[in-house]
Short mmCIF file of C-alpha atoms and ligand atoms in Angstrom, two decimals:
data_model
loop_
_atom_site.label_atom_id
_atom_site.label_comp_id
_atom_site.label_asym_id
_atom_site.label_seq_id
_atom_site.Cartn_x
_atom_site.Cartn_y
_atom_site.Cartn_z
CA MET A 163 96.23 47.76 58.07
CA HIS A 164 98.62 44.78 57.50
CA VAL A 165 98.35 43.35 53.86
CA LEU A 166 100.49 40.10 53.16
CA VAL A 167 101.40 39.76 49.31
CA LEU A 168 101.92 36.20 47.87
CA GLY A 169 105.19 36.83 46.03
CA ALA A 170 108.16 38.90 46.94
CA GLY A 171 109.26 40.54 43.74
CA GLN A 172 109.26 44.09 42.38
CA LEU A 173 105.30 44.34 42.52
CA ALA A 174 105.43 43.64 46.34
CA ARG A 175 108.03 46.16 46.84
CA MET A 176 106.10 48.82 44.84
CA MET A 177 102.90 48.01 46.77
CA ALA A 178 105.08 48.62 49.97
CA LEU A 179 106.41 51.88 48.62
CA ALA A 180 102.88 52.99 47.82
CA GLY A 181 101.08 51.71 50.86
CA ALA A 182 103.54 53.43 53.52
CA PRO A 183 102.03 57.04 53.24
CA LEU A 184 98.64 55.45 54.01
CA ASN A 185 99.96 53.39 56.99
CA ILE A 186 99.48 50.44 55.11
CA GLN A 187 102.37 47.64 56.06
CA ILE A 188 103.04 45.15 53.49
CA SER A 189 104.82 41.70 54.13
CA ALA A 190 105.58 39.48 51.23
CA PHE A 191 105.28 35.59 51.42
CA ASP A 192 107.89 33.93 49.17
CA VAL A 193 106.17 31.07 47.78
CA GLY A 194 109.16 29.39 46.95
CA SER A 195 110.97 29.07 50.34
CA GLY A 196 108.08 29.73 52.68
CA ASN A 197 109.55 32.68 54.12
CA ILE A 198 107.94 35.80 55.24
CA VAL A 199 110.19 38.80 54.05
CA HIS A 200 110.38 42.52 54.14
CA PRO A 201 109.25 43.62 50.57
CA LEU A 202 112.01 46.13 50.34
CA THR A 203 115.04 44.49 52.06
CA LEU A 204 114.01 41.01 51.53
CA HIS A 205 115.06 40.33 55.12
CA ILE A 206 113.43 37.25 56.54
CA THR A 207 111.03 38.11 59.22
CA GLY A 208 109.08 34.97 59.90
CA HIS A 209 108.41 31.51 58.53
CA GLY A 210 105.35 29.45 57.19
CA LEU A 211 102.08 30.42 55.29
CA ASN A 212 99.96 30.04 58.67
CA ASN A 213 102.09 32.62 60.53
CA ALA A 214 102.01 34.83 57.48
CA ILE A 215 98.18 34.77 57.28
CA LYS A 216 97.69 35.20 61.12
CA GLN A 217 99.65 38.47 61.03
CA ALA A 218 97.62 39.99 58.12
CA ASP A 219 94.31 41.74 57.91
CA VAL A 220 94.02 41.22 54.02
CA ILE A 221 95.99 38.66 51.78
CA THR A 222 96.86 39.68 47.83
CA ALA A 223 99.06 38.32 45.20
CA GLU A 224 101.64 39.75 42.95
CA PHE A 225 101.55 36.73 40.46
CA GLU A 226 99.19 34.22 39.29
CA HIS A 227 101.50 31.06 39.21
CA ILE A 228 100.87 30.09 42.87
CA PRO A 229 100.52 26.52 43.75
CA HIS A 230 96.85 25.75 44.42
CA GLU A 231 97.19 24.29 47.89
CA ILE A 232 98.69 27.81 48.93
CA LEU A 233 95.73 29.56 47.51
CA THR A 234 93.08 27.26 49.23
CA VAL A 235 94.62 27.87 52.52
CA CYS A 236 94.48 31.79 51.77
CA GLU A 237 90.85 31.55 50.65
CA GLN A 238 89.79 29.80 53.73
CA SER A 239 91.19 32.26 55.96
CA GLY A 240 88.46 34.66 54.34
CA LYS A 241 90.89 37.35 53.99
CA PHE A 242 92.11 36.96 50.36
CA LEU A 243 91.30 39.38 47.63
CA PRO A 244 90.85 39.34 44.44
CA SER A 245 89.57 35.76 44.74
CA VAL A 246 91.20 32.28 44.07
CA GLU A 247 88.97 32.12 40.83
CA ALA A 248 90.53 35.23 39.47
CA ILE A 249 94.02 34.09 40.13
CA LYS A 250 93.61 30.73 38.46
CA ALA A 251 91.97 32.35 35.64
CA GLY A 252 95.12 34.49 35.17
CA GLY A 253 97.32 31.26 35.54
CA ASP A 254 95.49 28.88 33.18
CA ARG A 255 94.87 29.89 29.66
CA ARG A 256 91.87 27.42 29.41
CA LEU A 257 90.01 28.94 32.32
CA GLU A 258 91.08 32.43 31.01
CA LYS A 259 89.65 31.88 27.44
CA ALA A 260 86.30 30.52 29.10
CA LEU A 261 86.14 33.48 31.39
CA LEU A 262 86.46 35.81 28.44
CA ASP A 263 83.92 33.93 26.38
CA GLU A 264 81.42 33.97 29.40
CA ALA A 265 82.11 37.90 29.90
CA ASN A 266 81.47 38.52 26.03
CA ALA A 267 84.92 39.83 25.71
CA LYS A 268 86.15 39.34 22.13
CA ASN A 269 89.27 37.16 21.91
CA ALA A 270 91.15 35.06 19.30
CA GLN A 271 89.57 31.85 18.35
CA TYR A 272 91.20 28.81 20.22
CA PHE A 273 91.51 25.12 20.56
CA VAL A 274 92.86 23.10 23.64
CA ILE A 275 95.77 20.45 22.91
CA ASN A 276 96.34 17.45 24.89
CA THR A 277 97.50 14.86 22.01
CA ARG A 278 99.18 14.90 18.69
CA GLU A 279 95.51 14.49 17.23
CA ASP A 280 94.46 17.62 18.83
CA LEU A 281 97.40 19.44 17.06
CA ASP A 282 95.79 18.48 13.86
CA ALA A 283 92.41 19.22 14.95
CA ALA A 284 93.49 22.62 15.89
CA ILE A 285 94.89 23.46 12.51
CA THR A 286 91.72 22.47 10.85
CA ASN A 287 89.65 24.26 13.35
CA ILE A 288 91.35 27.71 13.70
CA GLY A 289 93.45 27.58 10.68
CA LEU A 290 97.33 28.91 10.10
CA PRO A 291 99.34 30.80 11.22
CA MET A 292 98.60 29.89 14.88
CA VAL A 293 100.43 30.69 18.25
CA LEU A 294 100.69 27.77 20.71
CA LYS A 295 100.82 28.59 24.32
CA SER A 296 101.33 26.47 27.29
CA ALA A 297 98.10 26.60 29.37
CA LEU A 298 99.97 26.79 32.66
CA GLY A 299 103.18 28.83 33.74
CA GLY A 300 103.57 31.01 30.73
CA TYR A 301 105.34 34.59 31.38
CA ASP A 302 107.02 36.94 29.22
CA GLY A 303 106.47 34.92 25.93
CA LYS A 304 107.87 31.84 27.46
CA GLY A 305 106.16 28.46 26.59
CA GLN A 306 105.17 29.52 23.27
CA TRP A 307 105.34 28.18 19.66
CA ARG A 308 104.57 29.82 16.22
CA LEU A 309 103.03 27.47 13.56
CA LYS A 310 103.16 28.74 10.01
CA GLU A 311 102.76 25.74 7.92
CA ALA A 312 101.24 22.28 8.59
CA SER A 313 104.48 20.63 7.74
CA GLN A 314 106.24 22.23 10.90
CA ALA A 315 103.88 20.43 13.28
CA GLU A 316 105.82 17.24 13.27
CA LEU A 317 109.05 19.38 14.32
CA ILE A 318 107.58 21.15 17.09
CA TRP A 319 105.27 18.45 18.51
CA PRO A 320 108.10 16.71 20.54
CA GLU A 321 108.76 20.02 22.40
CA MET A 322 105.05 20.47 22.97
CA GLU A 323 104.61 16.88 24.02
CA ALA A 324 107.57 17.35 26.66
CA CYS A 325 105.81 20.43 27.98
CA ILE A 326 102.44 18.67 28.49
CA GLN A 327 104.13 15.70 30.19
CA ALA A 328 106.53 17.67 32.45
CA THR A 329 103.54 18.98 34.60
CA PRO A 330 100.54 17.24 35.47
CA THR A 331 97.21 18.94 34.13
CA GLN A 332 99.45 20.96 31.36
CA ALA A 333 97.97 21.30 28.07
CA ILE A 334 98.62 23.60 25.17
CA VAL A 335 96.23 26.36 24.03
CA ALA A 336 96.31 26.88 20.18
CA GLU A 337 95.17 30.38 19.33
CA GLN A 338 94.55 32.07 15.91
CA PHE A 339 97.54 34.30 14.92
CA VAL A 340 96.24 37.84 15.34
CA PRO A 341 97.65 40.51 12.61
CA PHE A 342 97.42 43.26 15.05
CA ASP A 343 98.39 46.86 14.40
CA ARG A 344 99.47 47.41 17.95
CA GLU A 345 99.01 46.17 21.44
CA VAL A 346 97.33 48.08 24.30
CA SER A 347 96.25 47.25 27.79
CA LEU A 348 93.78 48.77 30.23
CA VAL A 349 94.73 48.64 33.93
CA GLY A 350 92.03 49.55 36.57
CA ALA A 351 90.73 48.78 39.87
CA ARG A 352 87.46 47.69 41.07
CA ALA A 353 86.33 48.20 44.79
CA LYS A 354 84.37 46.13 47.13
CA ASP A 355 81.06 48.21 46.56
CA GLY A 356 81.77 47.49 42.61
CA SER A 357 82.73 50.84 41.59
CA ILE A 358 85.33 50.79 38.94
CA ALA A 359 88.14 53.35 38.16
CA VAL A 360 90.31 52.71 35.01
CA TYR A 361 93.51 54.50 33.73
CA PRO A 362 93.94 55.68 30.27
CA LEU A 363 95.07 52.99 27.83
CA ALA A 364 98.59 52.19 27.48
CA GLU A 365 100.10 51.36 24.33
CA ASN A 366 102.80 48.51 24.81
CA VAL A 367 105.85 47.41 22.65
CA HIS A 368 107.12 44.11 23.24
CA ILE A 369 110.28 42.79 21.91
CA ASN A 370 110.79 38.89 21.91
CA GLY A 371 107.43 38.45 24.14
CA VAL A 372 108.62 41.00 26.88
CA LEU A 373 107.31 44.39 27.48
CA SER A 374 109.80 46.95 26.53
CA LEU A 375 107.95 50.43 26.25
CA SER A 376 104.61 51.42 27.48
CA THR A 377 102.90 54.75 26.67
CA ALA A 378 99.63 56.16 28.22
CA ILE A 379 97.48 57.12 25.15
CA ASP A 380 94.32 59.25 24.63
CA ASP A 381 92.08 57.24 22.34
CA PRO A 382 88.34 57.65 23.47
CA ALA A 383 86.94 55.22 20.96
CA LEU A 384 89.41 52.39 21.86
CA GLN A 385 89.12 53.37 25.62
CA GLU A 386 85.22 52.92 25.60
CA GLN A 387 85.80 49.19 24.08
CA ALA A 388 88.49 48.65 26.61
CA LEU A 389 86.38 49.91 29.62
CA SER A 390 83.31 47.71 28.51
CA MET A 391 85.44 44.41 28.26
CA PHE A 392 86.96 45.41 31.62
CA ALA A 393 83.88 46.01 33.43
CA SER A 394 82.27 42.82 32.33
CA VAL A 395 85.31 40.62 33.01
CA ALA A 396 85.64 42.25 36.38
CA ALA A 397 82.03 42.09 37.29
CA ARG A 398 81.96 38.36 36.34
CA LEU A 399 84.70 37.83 38.72
CA ASN A 400 83.18 40.01 41.42
CA TYR A 401 86.71 41.27 41.33
CA VAL A 402 88.25 43.43 44.06
CA GLY A 403 91.65 45.23 43.33
CA VAL A 404 93.84 46.12 40.32
CA LEU A 405 93.22 44.05 37.18
CA ALA A 406 94.82 44.50 33.77
CA LEU A 407 93.58 43.50 30.36
CA GLU A 408 96.18 43.09 27.41
CA PHE A 409 94.47 43.71 24.06
CA PHE A 410 95.40 43.46 20.35
CA ASP A 411 94.23 46.43 18.31
CA VAL A 412 93.10 45.10 14.72
CA GLN A 413 92.21 48.22 12.74
CA GLY A 414 90.34 49.86 15.82
CA THR A 415 88.79 46.71 17.18
CA LEU A 416 90.17 45.34 20.34
CA LEU A 417 90.58 41.62 21.25
CA VAL A 418 91.59 40.57 24.45
CA ASN A 419 95.01 38.97 24.46
CA GLU A 420 95.07 37.83 28.30
CA ILE A 421 94.16 39.17 31.67
CA ALA A 422 96.44 39.88 34.66
CA PRO A 423 94.58 39.51 38.01
CA ARG A 424 97.20 42.11 39.72
CA VAL A 425 99.09 45.21 39.16
CA HIS A 426 100.70 45.04 35.78
CA ASN A 427 103.82 46.27 34.14
CA SER A 428 102.07 48.32 31.71
CA GLY A 429 100.55 50.19 34.74
CA HIS A 430 103.91 51.30 36.21
CA TRP A 431 103.83 54.65 34.24
CA THR A 432 100.91 55.57 36.83
CA GLN A 433 103.50 56.24 39.39
CA GLN A 434 104.64 59.33 37.69
CA GLY A 435 101.79 59.89 35.27
CA ALA A 436 98.50 59.40 37.25
CA GLU A 437 96.72 61.06 40.27
CA THR A 438 96.91 57.91 42.20
CA CYS A 439 99.28 55.13 41.16
CA GLN A 440 98.11 51.46 40.50
CA PHE A 441 99.57 50.19 43.53
CA GLU A 442 98.01 52.57 45.85
CA ASN A 443 94.80 51.81 44.01
CA HIS A 444 95.22 47.98 44.35
CA LEU A 445 95.72 48.59 48.16
CA ARG A 446 92.87 50.93 48.49
CA ALA A 447 90.59 48.48 46.75
CA VAL A 448 91.61 45.48 48.79
CA CYS A 449 91.67 47.31 52.20
CA GLY A 450 88.18 48.57 51.46
CA LEU A 451 89.13 52.09 51.13
CA PRO A 452 87.53 54.49 48.22
CA LEU A 453 89.67 54.24 45.12
CA GLY A 454 91.80 57.21 44.09
CA SER A 455 91.37 59.33 41.04
CA THR A 456 92.98 57.47 37.85
CA LYS A 457 93.26 60.89 36.07
CA LEU A 458 96.26 61.34 33.69
CA LEU A 459 98.56 64.16 35.39
CA ARG A 460 101.01 64.25 32.72
CA PRO A 461 101.89 62.16 29.51
CA THR A 462 104.03 59.52 30.63
CA ALA A 463 106.02 56.56 29.17
CA MET A 464 107.64 53.74 30.92
CA ILE A 465 110.90 51.97 29.52
CA ASN A 466 111.62 48.52 31.32
CA ILE A 467 115.50 48.14 32.24
CA LEU A 468 116.06 44.37 31.12
CA GLY A 469 119.18 42.44 32.31
CA GLU A 470 121.27 45.64 33.49
CA ASP A 471 121.97 46.85 36.86
CA ASN A 472 123.33 50.06 35.99
CA LEU A 473 122.40 53.32 34.10
CA PRO A 474 124.55 56.31 32.74
CA GLU A 475 124.30 58.86 35.41
CA ALA A 476 123.30 61.25 32.63
CA VAL A 477 119.53 59.84 33.00
CA MET A 478 119.25 61.32 36.50
CA THR A 479 120.11 64.78 34.97
CA ILE A 480 117.14 64.55 32.31
CA GLU A 481 114.27 66.41 33.37
CA GLY A 482 111.11 64.23 33.68
CA CYS A 483 113.06 60.98 34.09
CA HIS A 484 112.45 58.81 37.17
CA ILE A 485 114.23 55.59 37.80
CA HIS A 486 112.72 52.62 39.89
CA TRP A 487 115.09 49.83 40.49
CA TYR A 488 114.09 46.60 42.03
CA GLY A 489 117.02 45.52 43.97
CA LYS A 490 117.42 42.26 42.21
CA GLU A 491 120.43 40.49 41.31
CA LYS A 492 121.51 40.89 37.41
CA ARG A 493 120.58 38.12 35.10
CA ALA A 494 120.23 38.25 31.33
CA GLY A 495 116.80 39.55 30.16
CA ARG A 496 115.61 39.98 33.83
CA LYS A 497 113.31 42.62 34.67
CA MET A 498 115.68 44.92 36.95
CA GLY A 499 113.93 48.31 37.00
CA HIS A 500 112.14 50.80 34.87
CA ILE A 501 112.36 54.48 33.94
CA ASN A 502 109.18 56.48 33.99
CA VAL A 503 109.42 59.44 31.55
CA SER A 504 106.99 62.20 32.11
CA ALA A 505 106.51 65.78 30.28
CA ASP A 506 103.98 68.79 30.25
CA TYR A 507 102.70 67.96 26.87
CA ASN A 508 103.06 65.06 24.20
CA ALA A 509 105.79 66.93 21.93
CA GLN A 510 107.85 67.41 25.20
CA LEU A 511 107.63 63.94 26.07
CA GLN A 512 108.90 63.01 22.48
CA ARG A 513 111.90 65.45 23.00
CA THR A 514 112.84 63.75 26.37
CA LEU A 515 112.47 60.25 25.01
CA CYS A 516 114.96 61.64 22.34
CA CYS A 517 117.44 62.74 24.97
CA LEU A 518 117.25 59.46 26.77
CA ALA A 519 117.80 57.41 23.49
CA GLU A 520 121.23 59.62 23.24
CA VAL A 521 122.43 58.04 26.55
CA LEU A 522 120.82 54.63 26.45
CA ASP A 523 122.08 51.97 24.02
CA ALA A 524 119.87 50.51 21.24
CA THR A 525 120.73 46.92 22.01
CA THR A 526 119.42 47.12 25.63
CA TYR A 527 116.72 49.43 24.81
CA PRO A 528 115.51 48.72 21.25
CA ALA A 529 111.94 49.85 21.52
CA LEU A 530 113.08 53.21 22.67
CA HIS A 531 115.32 53.60 19.91
CA HIS A 532 112.71 52.40 17.30
CA PHE A 533 110.30 55.10 18.72
CA VAL A 534 112.73 57.65 18.28
CA GLN A 535 113.73 56.61 14.99
CA ALA A 536 109.95 56.66 13.80
CA LEU A 537 109.70 60.33 15.35
CA LYS A 538 112.83 61.55 13.35
CA PRO A 539 110.85 62.84 10.16
CA THR A 540 108.38 64.75 12.32
CA LEU A 541 110.85 66.44 14.64
P1 LIG B 99 103.20 38.08 29.80
O1 LIG B 99 104.26 38.38 30.44
O2 LIG B 99 102.36 39.35 29.16
O3 LIG B 99 102.22 37.40 30.78
P2 LIG B 99 102.73 35.62 28.14
O4 LIG B 99 104.03 34.93 28.14
O5 LIG B 99 101.74 35.40 28.99
O6 LIG B 99 103.30 37.25 28.66
P3 LIG B 99 101.32 36.50 25.78
O7 LIG B 99 101.04 37.91 26.28
O8 LIG B 99 100.22 35.65 25.71
O9 LIG B 99 102.32 35.88 26.61
O10 LIG B 99 102.09 36.68 24.43
C1 LIG B 99 103.28 37.45 24.38
C2 LIG B 99 103.46 38.23 23.20
O11 LIG B 99 103.28 37.34 22.01
C3 LIG B 99 102.26 39.25 23.04
O12 LIG B 99 102.22 40.26 23.80
C4 LIG B 99 101.95 39.27 21.40
O13 LIG B 99 103.06 40.30 21.09
C5 LIG B 99 102.47 38.04 21.10
N1 LIG B 99 101.19 37.20 20.70
C6 LIG B 99 100.56 36.55 21.70
N2 LIG B 99 99.49 35.92 21.21
C7 LIG B 99 99.47 36.12 20.01
C8 LIG B 99 98.54 35.86 18.81
N3 LIG B 99 97.41 35.20 19.07
N4 LIG B 99 98.61 36.55 17.65
C9 LIG B 99 99.73 37.37 17.52
N5 LIG B 99 100.75 37.50 18.47
C10 LIG B 99 100.32 37.07 19.62
MG1 LIG B 100 101.12 39.03 27.79
#
């Protein structure tokens, strides 16, 4: 089986690693350059979308910000999964919000802004404070503004207007600020026959809009709410593949923040912590194979390595730590790799995270250090 992935980043790379034992070969299509590349070495193996499509049995995507012309050609080949509709919904907050409403998945109240008058109408309609997000092209908290008082509208409007004008069909989606207790996400897979397998929820800590730490959690009441919303969104899209839903937990009630129609950073822990990792399950789903068990094997956490291409060697000596580098060039804040930390039971996982915090600095790994600080009184 030969799967073409639109996008040549770490998610395509990890799909290739997970697919190899099943004899599933991966090629990556670098959307920017039009090159077909090997997902691990990034060596160019061919050129052009049509050639890439010809070689593939199945086409899928590792990100949602893909030019629509490329999506259309892929869809016409009849090989593309999950679906162009799902990818577009993940890449356009207007479509995403409409989808969530149609699927009866609770989410923060919103208002679409195209003009200065719309901004005032948004304030009247949804109240303050609010979060403003570009409809297209947002990731890792980029293209966002916070509005606490109406008087700030004058100050931020020029930036918002420039953002709207920079891209045709761009708009801003204003959203009620959600006073959440924590953020969680549900990653799961839906097969061609409509069967679903979801992983345990992950609790996610974001620093400056970027995921820093994810931990698999056991919370049956939240899991049930999340599964019900996952099932209805996935069914509405007739989805095939891995899908992630990010939620705000507000006093035990979940609101969907956003969806990701692909394997997701908050599911990387499954490489060590679950019976079948998210990358393998995505490939199984799009290749029409049965889904693998999503059972938790061991308590596991994931720490993102941001803007660093080096780790102290000591990390390799800590039992339960698994390093995953992405082979990318170092850039400030860039996702360069992650560390999965597994243990036999929760208290052991906490102790291992404490050991890790002793060798990783607090500036680069703030969420790990906050986590360890919060544990101190109980250890
Ligand atoms: P991603 O990399 O996950 O795609 P993104 O740029 O699409 O990120 P969001 O997930 O929408 O952005 O927002 C980034 C973070 O900002 C969230 O994880 C959350 O911490 C915060 N945030 C977003 N929307 C709200 C809201 N309505 N109320 C409160 N906080 C919010
Ligand atoms: Mg997000």
